[in-house]
Amino acid sequence: MKATVTAHARYIVSEIDPRLYGSFIEHLGRAVYTGIYEPGHATADENGMRRDVIDLVRELNVPIVRYPGGNFVSAYNWEDGVGPKENRPVRLDLAWHTSESNEVGLHEFADWCSSVGTEMMMAVNLGSRGLDEARNLLEYTNHPGGSYWSDMRIQNGRTEPFDIKLWCLGNEMDGPWQIGHKTADEYGRLAHETAKAMRAFDKSLELVVCGSSNAKMPTYPSWEATVLDHTYNEVDYISLHMYFDNKAGDTANYLAQSKKLDDYIVSVAGVIDFIKAKKRSSKNVYISFDEWNVWYHSAEPDKKILGGAEGWPFAPPLLEDIYNFEDVLQVGLILNTFIRRSNVVRIACLAQLVNVIAPIMTEPNGAAWRQTTFYPYLFASLYGRGRALDLSVESPTYSASAVGEVPSLDVSAVHDAETGHVAFFIVNRSDAPVAAEFSIEGFGDNAPVIVDHQVMTHSDLRAVNSAANPDNVVPKKGEGARIDGGRLSADFAGYSYQMIRVKV
């Protein structure tokens, strides 16, 4: 089978916001405790944070991390996580049926963000709490001093403000599972008034209002229309969430699910445009896809804890999906979709970062290692910054019963004008090899030169990495890609993920 791809310097989707490659840490399972924080670990720094995890997060160059939830935030009292640790209360977390010690809170997490070189995306509780708590938290984090809450921050050891600019107005408020679940009108009014109060403090804040938890919600997409009708002129982004699974063991359908993701984005973009026109507004609202990942491997082991059969355990293993090679292809397809839709999806957060449906896993008092899905996320984060190119792709297709015809070869490309490189991210989601020819046009008179070629393949779609075998599924240097007459040619094995970077 053969495919052709044309990339032209003038055909651009958008300048990519680096926050497209964000992530997420929630007080859930072992994401915090024995994940990023383990004071007794051999690598722990002076703050009790695991240096081995810090090194892996820095390797990924994560621009933002959403915190502290997630479902957790909808019954969270942020005041529990500040002040002397010995005075912090233990709380029962209703979202995940566990106990929370509050040993890690705002100050500790902010210090960790500094150590890994990321910014905080802070979520406020609009479930069990509301406007007052949100504005108090904002004053605590961002006011220099001389007020009640900012002086409390200074008393708690932080003289300078945290200066958090990106805020989520609650989490998944459309979900009946959410503590403080609301109708679209109830939430829209509360979000509007909360946004208005936060903007009264600082007009430069970026605010994210809750959209649908997934495209199967019975309220989708009317939820978006109603919420944006209330909030459009006060917010900057509407959030979307989507998780992917292969419970049926059907690879063809599983790897076609990115078509549903694309439809979801396009539909919500249409709702945004409708409300913009209805409001006669000159401003743009974008999508923050602040939860996405593969999530299904851990569903059965989690049932006892989530159902309450284990009581209220502290930091138990929860949502610890062990990812396989097939999931590499899925994550690559999701990232490609975000790159191609980067004109409307400006922020995205891989959920989550450590232990909980995560690219990084740890053992308590033991090793940290890279899951299989670490690598497509790594390559996109490192080399997917610049201008997303609007490609012309002609590819063979296959039929998936869930969505119809999908291209066998899924391709995105990003031009980094500063380095003069174009990075192509390619997933062959079919089982048959595809030979492809790339025409690279409009970048100047110099012939393109291949500077890097990375390939991920494996004979077993279910192959995984582990602490004992962390390099079972890893990228390898590609062979056989060539440039002749200014055209790039390469062969893409069935079920493969590849990245090719060329100097133009």
Short mmCIF file of C-alpha atoms in Angstrom, two decimals:
data_model
loop_
_atom_site.label_atom_id
_atom_site.label_comp_id
_atom_site.label_asym_id
_atom_site.label_seq_id
_atom_site.Cartn_x
_atom_site.Cartn_y
_atom_site.Cartn_z
CA MET A 1 0.00 0.00 0.00
CA LYS A 2 1.17 3.52 -0.77
CA ALA A 3 0.46 6.99 0.65
CA THR A 4 1.46 10.53 -0.24
CA VAL A 5 1.86 13.50 2.08
CA THR A 6 2.35 17.13 1.06
CA ALA A 7 3.64 19.72 3.52
CA HIS A 8 3.89 23.34 2.44
CA ALA A 9 5.30 26.18 4.54
CA ARG A 10 2.39 28.48 3.66
CA TYR A 11 -0.36 26.05 4.67
CA ILE A 12 -0.61 26.43 8.44
CA VAL A 13 -3.24 25.32 10.94
CA SER A 14 -2.04 27.46 13.82
CA GLU A 15 0.87 28.42 16.02
CA ILE A 16 0.80 25.71 18.68
CA ASP A 17 0.35 26.81 22.29
CA PRO A 18 3.06 24.85 24.19
CA ARG A 19 0.42 24.06 26.80
CA LEU A 20 -1.02 21.56 24.34
CA TYR A 21 1.44 19.16 26.03
CA GLY A 22 0.32 19.73 29.61
CA SER A 23 -0.45 17.10 32.21
CA PHE A 24 -2.30 16.53 35.46
CA ILE A 25 -1.66 15.54 39.08
CA GLU A 26 -4.68 14.77 41.24
CA HIS A 27 -4.85 13.73 44.88
CA LEU A 28 -5.84 10.26 43.74
CA GLY A 29 -4.24 6.88 44.38
CA ARG A 30 -0.45 7.11 44.38
CA ALA A 31 -0.09 10.16 42.14
CA VAL A 32 1.10 12.31 45.05
CA TYR A 33 2.06 9.95 47.88
CA THR A 34 4.80 7.50 46.74
CA GLY A 35 4.43 9.13 43.32
CA ILE A 36 5.92 12.60 43.34
CA TYR A 37 6.28 12.70 47.15
CA GLU A 38 8.03 10.10 49.30
CA PRO A 39 10.21 11.61 52.04
CA GLY A 40 11.81 8.28 52.94
CA HIS A 41 12.87 7.46 49.38
CA ALA A 42 16.57 7.23 48.58
CA THR A 43 16.26 10.01 45.99
CA ALA A 44 14.05 12.35 48.07
CA ASP A 45 15.06 16.01 48.04
CA GLU A 46 14.86 18.41 50.98
CA ASN A 47 11.10 18.76 50.36
CA GLY A 48 10.48 15.00 50.31
CA MET A 49 9.96 14.93 46.54
CA ARG A 50 11.39 12.02 44.57
CA ARG A 51 14.27 13.22 42.41
CA ASP A 52 14.00 10.20 40.11
CA VAL A 53 10.45 11.30 39.25
CA ILE A 54 11.53 14.94 38.93
CA ASP A 55 14.15 13.88 36.37
CA LEU A 56 11.58 11.97 34.29
CA VAL A 57 9.08 14.84 34.36
CA ARG A 58 11.80 17.30 33.33
CA GLU A 59 12.66 14.97 30.46
CA LEU A 60 9.08 15.38 29.19
CA ASN A 61 9.30 19.20 29.35
CA VAL A 62 5.74 19.51 30.67
CA PRO A 63 4.58 23.16 30.39
CA ILE A 64 1.61 23.06 32.79
CA VAL A 65 0.21 20.64 35.38
CA ARG A 66 -3.44 20.74 36.43
CA TYR A 67 -3.99 20.42 40.21
CA PRO A 68 -5.48 19.22 42.64
CA GLY A 69 -8.25 17.54 40.62
CA GLY A 70 -10.20 16.12 38.98
CA ASN A 71 -13.10 14.74 40.96
CA PHE A 72 -11.09 15.30 44.14
CA VAL A 73 -11.39 19.08 43.90
CA SER A 74 -15.18 19.09 44.14
CA ALA A 75 -15.11 18.42 47.88
CA TYR A 76 -11.64 19.82 48.65
CA ASN A 77 -10.99 22.55 51.20
CA TRP A 78 -7.79 24.21 49.99
CA GLU A 79 -7.15 25.62 53.48
CA ASP A 80 -6.52 22.04 54.68
CA GLY A 81 -3.30 21.97 52.64
CA VAL A 82 -1.60 25.10 53.98
CA GLY A 83 0.09 25.94 57.26
CA PRO A 84 2.14 23.64 59.52
CA LYS A 85 1.86 20.02 58.42
CA GLU A 86 1.28 18.81 61.96
CA ASN A 87 -1.89 20.93 62.12
CA ARG A 88 -3.39 19.75 58.86
CA PRO A 89 -6.51 17.57 59.13
CA VAL A 90 -7.00 14.12 57.69
CA ARG A 91 -10.09 14.17 55.48
CA LEU A 92 -12.19 11.48 53.84
CA ASP A 93 -12.18 11.89 50.07
CA LEU A 94 -15.64 11.03 48.78
CA ALA A 95 -14.57 11.03 45.13
CA TRP A 96 -12.17 8.09 45.39
CA HIS A 97 -13.21 6.59 48.78
CA THR A 98 -9.81 7.14 50.35
CA SER A 99 -8.20 9.17 53.14
CA GLU A 100 -6.25 12.38 52.45
CA SER A 101 -3.53 13.43 54.91
CA ASN A 102 -3.02 16.88 53.33
CA GLU A 103 0.72 16.47 53.88
CA VAL A 104 1.12 17.84 50.36
CA GLY A 105 -0.82 20.99 49.61
CA LEU A 106 -0.51 24.21 47.67
CA HIS A 107 2.96 25.26 48.89
CA GLU A 108 4.52 21.84 48.46
CA PHE A 109 3.03 21.37 45.02
CA ALA A 110 4.12 24.83 43.88
CA ASP A 111 7.69 24.06 44.98
CA TRP A 112 7.54 20.78 43.08
CA CYS A 113 6.34 22.63 39.95
CA SER A 114 9.39 24.88 40.22
CA SER A 115 11.68 21.87 40.55
CA VAL A 116 10.36 20.27 37.34
CA GLY A 117 10.11 23.54 35.41
CA THR A 118 6.33 23.69 34.96
CA GLU A 119 3.47 26.07 35.70
CA MET A 120 0.43 25.29 37.83
CA MET A 121 -3.09 25.09 36.39
CA MET A 122 -5.21 25.50 39.52
CA ALA A 123 -8.73 24.13 39.89
CA VAL A 124 -11.21 25.66 42.33
CA ASN A 125 -14.00 23.81 44.13
CA LEU A 126 -17.37 24.74 42.63
CA GLY A 127 -18.97 21.52 43.85
CA SER A 128 -19.31 21.62 47.63
CA ARG A 129 -18.08 25.24 47.80
CA GLY A 130 -18.25 28.29 45.56
CA LEU A 131 -17.41 31.89 44.77
CA ASP A 132 -16.12 32.97 48.20
CA GLU A 133 -13.64 30.12 48.52
CA ALA A 134 -12.42 30.71 44.95
CA ARG A 135 -11.74 34.41 45.51
CA ASN A 136 -10.09 33.70 48.87
CA LEU A 137 -7.76 31.16 47.24
CA LEU A 138 -6.95 33.63 44.48
CA GLU A 139 -6.09 36.32 47.03
CA TYR A 140 -3.97 33.82 48.95
CA THR A 141 -2.01 32.75 45.89
CA ASN A 142 -1.67 35.97 43.92
CA HIS A 143 -1.90 39.07 46.13
CA PRO A 144 1.48 40.54 47.20
CA GLY A 145 0.49 41.22 50.82
CA GLY A 146 -1.38 43.50 53.15
CA SER A 147 -4.66 41.56 53.08
CA TYR A 148 -6.02 38.75 55.25
CA TRP A 149 -5.36 35.85 52.90
CA SER A 150 -2.11 37.10 51.37
CA ASP A 151 -0.71 37.77 54.86
CA MET A 152 -1.64 34.21 55.79
CA ARG A 153 0.42 32.98 52.83
CA ILE A 154 3.37 35.06 54.01
CA GLN A 155 2.95 33.70 57.54
CA ASN A 156 3.00 30.20 56.02
CA GLY A 157 6.44 30.83 54.55
CA ARG A 158 5.85 32.19 51.06
CA THR A 159 6.65 35.89 50.74
CA GLU A 160 6.22 36.23 47.00
CA PRO A 161 2.87 35.43 45.36
CA PHE A 162 2.49 32.16 43.47
CA ASP A 163 1.15 34.23 40.55
CA ILE A 164 -1.05 31.46 39.13
CA LYS A 165 -2.54 32.64 35.83
CA LEU A 166 -4.58 29.64 34.59
CA TRP A 167 -7.66 28.58 36.61
CA CYS A 168 -10.28 25.84 36.16
CA LEU A 169 -13.77 26.76 37.39
CA GLY A 170 -14.60 23.39 38.90
CA ASN A 171 -14.41 19.93 37.35
CA GLU A 172 -16.90 17.83 35.32
CA MET A 173 -19.89 19.62 36.79
CA ASP A 174 -22.13 17.89 34.23
CA GLY A 175 -21.42 14.50 35.85
CA PRO A 176 -23.95 13.00 38.32
CA TRP A 177 -20.96 11.35 40.04
CA GLN A 178 -19.52 14.76 40.90
CA ILE A 179 -19.83 16.09 44.44
CA GLY A 180 -22.06 19.14 44.02
CA HIS A 181 -23.27 18.17 40.54
CA LYS A 182 -25.32 20.93 38.94
CA THR A 183 -27.53 21.49 35.94
CA ALA A 184 -26.07 23.51 33.09
CA ASP A 185 -28.00 26.61 34.18
CA GLU A 186 -27.01 26.24 37.83
CA TYR A 187 -23.37 25.74 36.97
CA GLY A 188 -23.34 28.40 34.26
CA ARG A 189 -24.64 31.05 36.67
CA LEU A 190 -22.16 30.06 39.39
CA ALA A 191 -19.25 29.93 36.95
CA HIS A 192 -20.21 33.35 35.54
CA GLU A 193 -20.30 34.98 38.96
CA THR A 194 -17.07 33.26 40.05
CA ALA A 195 -15.30 34.34 36.87
CA LYS A 196 -16.61 37.88 37.30
CA ALA A 197 -15.25 38.04 40.87
CA MET A 198 -11.87 36.61 39.84
CA ARG A 199 -11.60 39.10 36.99
CA ALA A 200 -12.39 41.91 39.42
CA PHE A 201 -9.15 40.91 41.14
CA ASP A 202 -7.09 40.45 37.94
CA LYS A 203 -8.37 40.89 34.39
CA SER A 204 -5.35 39.06 32.95
CA LEU A 205 -6.29 35.66 34.44
CA GLU A 206 -7.10 32.81 32.04
CA LEU A 207 -10.27 30.98 33.05
CA VAL A 208 -11.52 27.54 32.00
CA VAL A 209 -15.22 26.71 32.29
CA CYS A 210 -16.42 23.09 32.46
CA GLY A 211 -17.67 21.50 29.27
CA SER A 212 -18.83 17.91 28.85
CA SER A 213 -17.12 15.06 30.69
CA ASN A 214 -17.39 13.02 27.51
CA ALA A 215 -19.28 13.02 24.23
CA LYS A 216 -21.66 10.30 25.47
CA MET A 217 -23.19 12.49 28.18
CA PRO A 218 -26.97 12.90 27.64
CA THR A 219 -26.56 16.67 28.11
CA TYR A 220 -23.88 16.98 25.39
CA PRO A 221 -23.68 19.34 23.46
CA SER A 222 -26.51 21.42 24.92
CA TRP A 223 -24.43 21.67 28.11
CA GLU A 224 -21.75 23.62 26.24
CA ALA A 225 -24.31 25.93 24.66
CA THR A 226 -26.02 26.72 27.97
CA VAL A 227 -22.83 27.15 29.99
CA LEU A 228 -21.22 29.34 27.34
CA ASP A 229 -24.40 31.37 27.05
CA HIS A 230 -23.88 32.28 30.72
CA THR A 231 -20.09 32.67 30.68
CA TYR A 232 -18.82 33.44 27.17
CA ASN A 233 -17.60 36.97 27.79
CA GLU A 234 -15.98 36.06 31.13
CA VAL A 235 -13.95 32.94 30.22
CA ASP A 236 -11.19 31.97 27.81
CA TYR A 237 -11.58 28.20 27.45
CA ILE A 238 -14.15 25.45 27.77
CA SER A 239 -12.87 22.10 28.98
CA LEU A 240 -13.45 18.73 27.33
CA HIS A 241 -12.53 15.28 28.63
CA MET A 242 -12.25 11.96 26.82
CA TYR A 243 -10.81 8.56 27.66
CA PHE A 244 -10.14 5.65 25.33
CA ASP A 245 -10.42 1.91 25.90
CA ASN A 246 -10.20 -1.42 24.17
CA LYS A 247 -12.30 -3.54 26.50
CA ALA A 248 -13.55 -5.50 23.49
CA GLY A 249 -10.03 -6.39 22.36
CA ASP A 250 -10.78 -5.01 18.88
CA THR A 251 -7.62 -3.28 17.66
CA ALA A 252 -9.16 -1.94 14.44
CA ASN A 253 -11.98 -0.17 16.30
CA TYR A 254 -9.73 0.91 19.16
CA LEU A 255 -7.31 2.70 16.84
CA ALA A 256 -10.18 4.33 14.96
CA GLN A 257 -11.45 6.12 18.09
CA SER A 258 -9.45 9.24 17.30
CA LYS A 259 -12.11 9.90 14.64
CA LYS A 260 -14.63 10.29 17.49
CA LEU A 261 -12.20 12.62 19.23
CA ASP A 262 -11.96 14.76 16.12
CA ASP A 263 -15.76 14.86 15.75
CA TYR A 264 -16.06 15.89 19.43
CA ILE A 265 -13.66 18.80 18.94
CA VAL A 266 -15.33 19.95 15.72
CA SER A 267 -18.80 19.84 17.30
CA VAL A 268 -17.79 21.87 20.35
CA ALA A 269 -15.93 24.35 18.14
CA GLY A 270 -19.23 24.80 16.31
CA VAL A 271 -21.05 25.47 19.57
CA ILE A 272 -18.41 28.05 20.49
CA ASP A 273 -18.91 29.79 17.14
CA PHE A 274 -22.69 29.73 17.60
CA ILE A 275 -22.53 31.39 21.03
CA LYS A 276 -19.95 33.89 19.79
CA ALA A 277 -22.36 34.91 17.03
CA LYS A 278 -25.31 34.95 19.40
CA LYS A 279 -23.41 37.26 21.77
CA ARG A 280 -22.17 39.44 18.90
CA SER A 281 -18.81 38.99 20.61
CA SER A 282 -15.42 39.89 19.19
CA LYS A 283 -13.50 37.58 21.52
CA ASN A 284 -12.57 33.96 20.95
CA VAL A 285 -13.06 31.07 23.36
CA TYR A 286 -10.88 28.01 22.85
CA ILE A 287 -10.89 24.39 24.03
CA SER A 288 -8.89 23.16 27.01
CA PHE A 289 -8.83 19.37 26.59
CA ASP A 290 -7.65 19.03 30.15
CA GLU A 291 -8.26 15.30 30.64
CA TRP A 292 -7.39 12.68 28.05
CA ASN A 293 -5.73 9.28 28.03
CA VAL A 294 -6.20 5.56 27.67
CA TRP A 295 -8.04 4.23 30.73
CA TYR A 296 -9.40 0.72 31.16
CA HIS A 297 -6.65 -1.71 32.18
CA SER A 298 -7.14 -1.13 35.93
CA ALA A 299 -10.94 -1.10 36.03
CA GLU A 300 -11.43 -4.49 37.72
CA PRO A 301 -8.76 -4.13 40.46
CA ASP A 302 -10.13 -0.67 41.34
CA LYS A 303 -13.69 -1.80 42.03
CA LYS A 304 -13.16 -2.89 45.65
CA ILE A 305 -11.64 0.41 46.73
CA LEU A 306 -14.01 2.62 44.75
CA GLY A 307 -16.98 0.62 46.03
CA GLY A 308 -15.90 1.08 49.64
CA ALA A 309 -15.02 -2.55 50.34
CA GLU A 310 -11.54 -1.58 51.55
CA GLY A 311 -12.69 1.18 53.94
CA TRP A 312 -10.85 4.51 53.56
CA PRO A 313 -7.25 3.54 52.68
CA PHE A 314 -4.49 6.13 52.36
CA ALA A 315 -2.88 6.41 48.90
CA PRO A 316 -3.80 2.92 47.66
CA PRO A 317 -2.99 1.78 44.13
CA LEU A 318 -5.81 3.17 42.00
CA LEU A 319 -6.16 3.62 38.25
CA GLU A 320 -2.71 2.09 37.75
CA ASP A 321 -3.08 1.14 34.11
CA ILE A 322 -0.07 -0.71 32.76
CA TYR A 323 0.14 0.42 29.17
CA ASN A 324 1.05 -1.80 26.26
CA PHE A 325 2.39 -1.19 22.77
CA GLU A 326 -1.10 -0.88 21.30
CA ASP A 327 -1.61 2.12 23.62
CA VAL A 328 1.48 3.79 22.13
CA LEU A 329 -0.38 3.94 18.83
CA GLN A 330 -3.51 5.33 20.50
CA VAL A 331 -1.62 8.08 22.33
CA GLY A 332 0.17 8.97 19.09
CA LEU A 333 -3.19 9.24 17.30
CA ILE A 334 -4.64 11.48 20.03
CA LEU A 335 -1.65 13.81 19.95
CA ASN A 336 -1.82 13.98 16.16
CA THR A 337 -5.47 14.99 16.43
CA PHE A 338 -4.65 17.79 18.88
CA ILE A 339 -1.88 19.08 16.61
CA ARG A 340 -4.22 19.13 13.61
CA ARG A 341 -6.88 20.95 15.68
CA SER A 342 -4.47 23.30 17.46
CA ASN A 343 -6.32 26.31 16.07
CA VAL A 344 -9.11 25.56 18.58
CA VAL A 345 -7.50 23.16 21.10
CA ARG A 346 -4.96 25.42 22.78
CA ILE A 347 -4.47 23.52 26.05
CA ALA A 348 -4.50 19.78 26.73
CA CYS A 349 -3.58 17.75 29.81
CA LEU A 350 -2.55 14.12 29.69
CA ALA A 351 -4.33 12.57 32.66
CA GLN A 352 -2.32 11.83 34.59
CA LEU A 353 1.44 12.15 35.06
CA VAL A 354 2.62 9.68 37.73
CA ASN A 355 1.20 6.24 38.69
CA VAL A 356 -2.46 7.13 37.98
CA ILE A 357 -3.13 6.32 34.29
CA ALA A 358 0.33 7.75 33.73
CA PRO A 359 3.43 7.61 31.53
CA ILE A 360 5.62 7.40 34.66
CA MET A 361 5.34 4.62 37.24
CA THR A 362 7.02 4.20 40.59
CA GLU A 363 7.48 1.54 43.23
CA PRO A 364 7.29 2.66 46.88
CA ASN A 365 10.89 2.77 48.12
CA GLY A 366 11.89 1.51 44.69
CA ALA A 367 12.39 2.38 41.06
CA ALA A 368 10.68 4.78 38.70
CA TRP A 369 10.31 3.88 35.05
CA ARG A 370 8.83 4.98 31.74
CA GLN A 371 5.66 3.32 30.53
CA THR A 372 5.28 2.59 26.83
CA THR A 373 3.17 5.73 26.32
CA PHE A 374 5.92 7.95 27.70
CA TYR A 375 7.57 8.07 24.30
CA PRO A 376 4.93 9.49 21.91
CA TYR A 377 4.16 12.10 24.56
CA LEU A 378 7.90 12.87 24.85
CA PHE A 379 8.40 13.30 21.10
CA ALA A 380 5.34 15.51 20.68
CA SER A 381 6.28 17.68 23.66
CA LEU A 382 9.89 18.11 22.55
CA TYR A 383 9.40 18.47 18.81
CA GLY A 384 5.75 19.41 18.34
CA ARG A 385 6.25 23.09 19.15
CA GLY A 386 5.95 25.69 16.44
CA ARG A 387 3.44 25.89 13.60
CA ALA A 388 1.12 22.99 12.93
CA LEU A 389 1.08 22.38 9.18
CA ASP A 390 -2.10 21.77 7.21
CA LEU A 391 -1.09 18.61 5.37
CA SER A 392 -2.56 16.99 2.31
CA VAL A 393 -2.59 13.25 3.00
CA GLU A 394 -3.69 10.52 0.63
CA SER A 395 -3.66 7.18 2.40
CA PRO A 396 -5.15 3.74 2.06
CA THR A 397 -8.06 3.20 4.44
CA TYR A 398 -9.65 0.41 6.39
CA SER A 399 -13.19 0.02 7.67
CA ALA A 400 -13.86 0.16 11.41
CA SER A 401 -17.35 -0.87 12.43
CA ALA A 402 -17.57 1.91 15.04
CA VAL A 403 -16.75 4.87 12.78
CA GLY A 404 -16.51 3.70 9.16
CA GLU A 405 -13.48 4.32 6.92
CA VAL A 406 -10.31 5.67 8.53
CA PRO A 407 -6.88 6.34 6.98
CA SER A 408 -4.33 3.64 7.64
CA LEU A 409 -1.60 6.28 7.90
CA ASP A 410 -2.31 9.10 10.36
CA VAL A 411 0.10 12.04 10.05
CA SER A 412 0.68 15.42 11.67
CA ALA A 413 3.57 17.83 11.17
CA VAL A 414 5.02 20.83 12.99
CA HIS A 415 7.44 23.43 11.61
CA ASP A 416 9.79 24.99 14.15
CA ALA A 417 10.99 28.16 12.42
CA GLU A 418 13.59 28.84 15.11
CA THR A 419 15.47 25.59 14.52
CA GLY A 420 14.48 25.20 10.87
CA HIS A 421 13.09 21.70 11.45
CA VAL A 422 9.87 20.00 10.38
CA ALA A 423 8.79 17.09 12.57
CA PHE A 424 6.44 14.48 11.13
CA PHE A 425 4.53 12.25 13.57
CA ILE A 426 3.20 9.14 11.84
CA VAL A 427 1.03 6.29 13.09
CA ASN A 428 0.26 3.29 10.93
CA ARG A 429 -2.85 1.99 12.66
CA SER A 430 -3.41 -0.84 10.20
CA ASP A 431 -1.72 -4.22 10.25
CA ALA A 432 -0.37 -3.78 6.70
CA PRO A 433 2.83 -1.91 5.81
CA VAL A 434 2.49 1.42 3.99
CA ALA A 435 5.13 3.04 1.79
CA ALA A 436 4.82 6.84 1.87
CA GLU A 437 6.31 9.72 -0.06
CA PHE A 438 6.46 13.21 1.47
CA SER A 439 6.64 16.34 -0.62
CA ILE A 440 8.16 19.16 1.47
CA GLU A 441 7.57 22.49 -0.24
CA GLY A 442 7.96 26.23 0.26
CA PHE A 443 10.61 26.17 2.99
CA GLY A 444 13.47 27.58 0.90
CA ASP A 445 15.99 26.52 -1.68
CA ASN A 446 17.96 24.07 0.43
CA ALA A 447 17.12 20.41 0.05
CA PRO A 448 15.66 18.88 3.24
CA VAL A 449 17.98 16.68 5.30
CA ILE A 450 16.89 13.96 7.72
CA VAL A 451 18.20 14.76 11.22
CA ASP A 452 16.33 12.17 13.29
CA HIS A 453 14.17 9.13 12.72
CA GLN A 454 12.59 7.27 15.64
CA VAL A 455 10.54 4.09 15.29
CA MET A 456 8.37 2.17 17.75
CA THR A 457 7.22 -1.30 16.73
CA HIS A 458 6.75 -4.57 18.57
CA SER A 459 5.75 -8.08 17.60
CA ASP A 460 3.26 -8.16 20.50
CA LEU A 461 0.59 -5.46 20.73
CA ARG A 462 0.18 -6.34 24.43
CA ALA A 463 3.86 -5.92 25.31
CA VAL A 464 4.49 -3.68 28.36
CA ASN A 465 7.33 -2.09 30.28
CA SER A 466 7.91 -2.79 33.96
CA ALA A 467 10.36 -1.99 36.75
CA ALA A 468 12.08 -5.30 35.97
CA ASN A 469 12.04 -4.74 32.21
CA PRO A 470 11.76 -0.98 31.59
CA ASP A 471 13.13 -1.14 28.04
CA ASN A 472 10.87 -3.77 26.55
CA VAL A 473 8.96 -1.21 24.43
CA VAL A 474 11.17 1.72 23.50
CA PRO A 475 11.92 3.78 20.39
CA LYS A 476 14.81 2.81 18.15
CA LYS A 477 16.65 4.61 15.42
CA GLY A 478 14.83 4.23 12.16
CA GLU A 479 16.43 2.87 9.01
CA GLY A 480 15.62 3.25 5.36
CA ALA A 481 14.11 6.74 5.27
CA ARG A 482 15.66 8.67 2.40
CA ILE A 483 15.45 11.98 0.55
CA ASP A 484 15.72 12.03 -3.21
CA GLY A 485 15.01 15.08 -5.35
CA GLY A 486 13.67 16.94 -2.31
CA ARG A 487 11.15 14.20 -1.52
CA LEU A 488 11.20 12.12 1.62
CA SER A 489 10.36 8.44 1.30
CA ALA A 490 9.90 5.95 4.12
CA ASP A 491 8.28 2.62 4.83
CA PHE A 492 5.91 2.30 7.77
CA ALA A 493 5.45 -1.16 9.18
CA GLY A 494 1.98 -2.26 10.20
CA TYR A 495 1.12 -1.10 13.72
CA SER A 496 3.98 1.36 14.10
CA TYR A 497 4.64 4.81 15.52
CA GLN A 498 7.36 6.90 13.92
CA MET A 499 8.80 10.40 14.12
CA ILE A 500 10.92 11.84 11.32
CA ARG A 501 12.56 15.26 11.68
CA VAL A 502 14.04 17.05 8.70
CA LYS A 503 16.11 20.19 8.41
CA VAL A 504 14.55 22.51 5.80
#
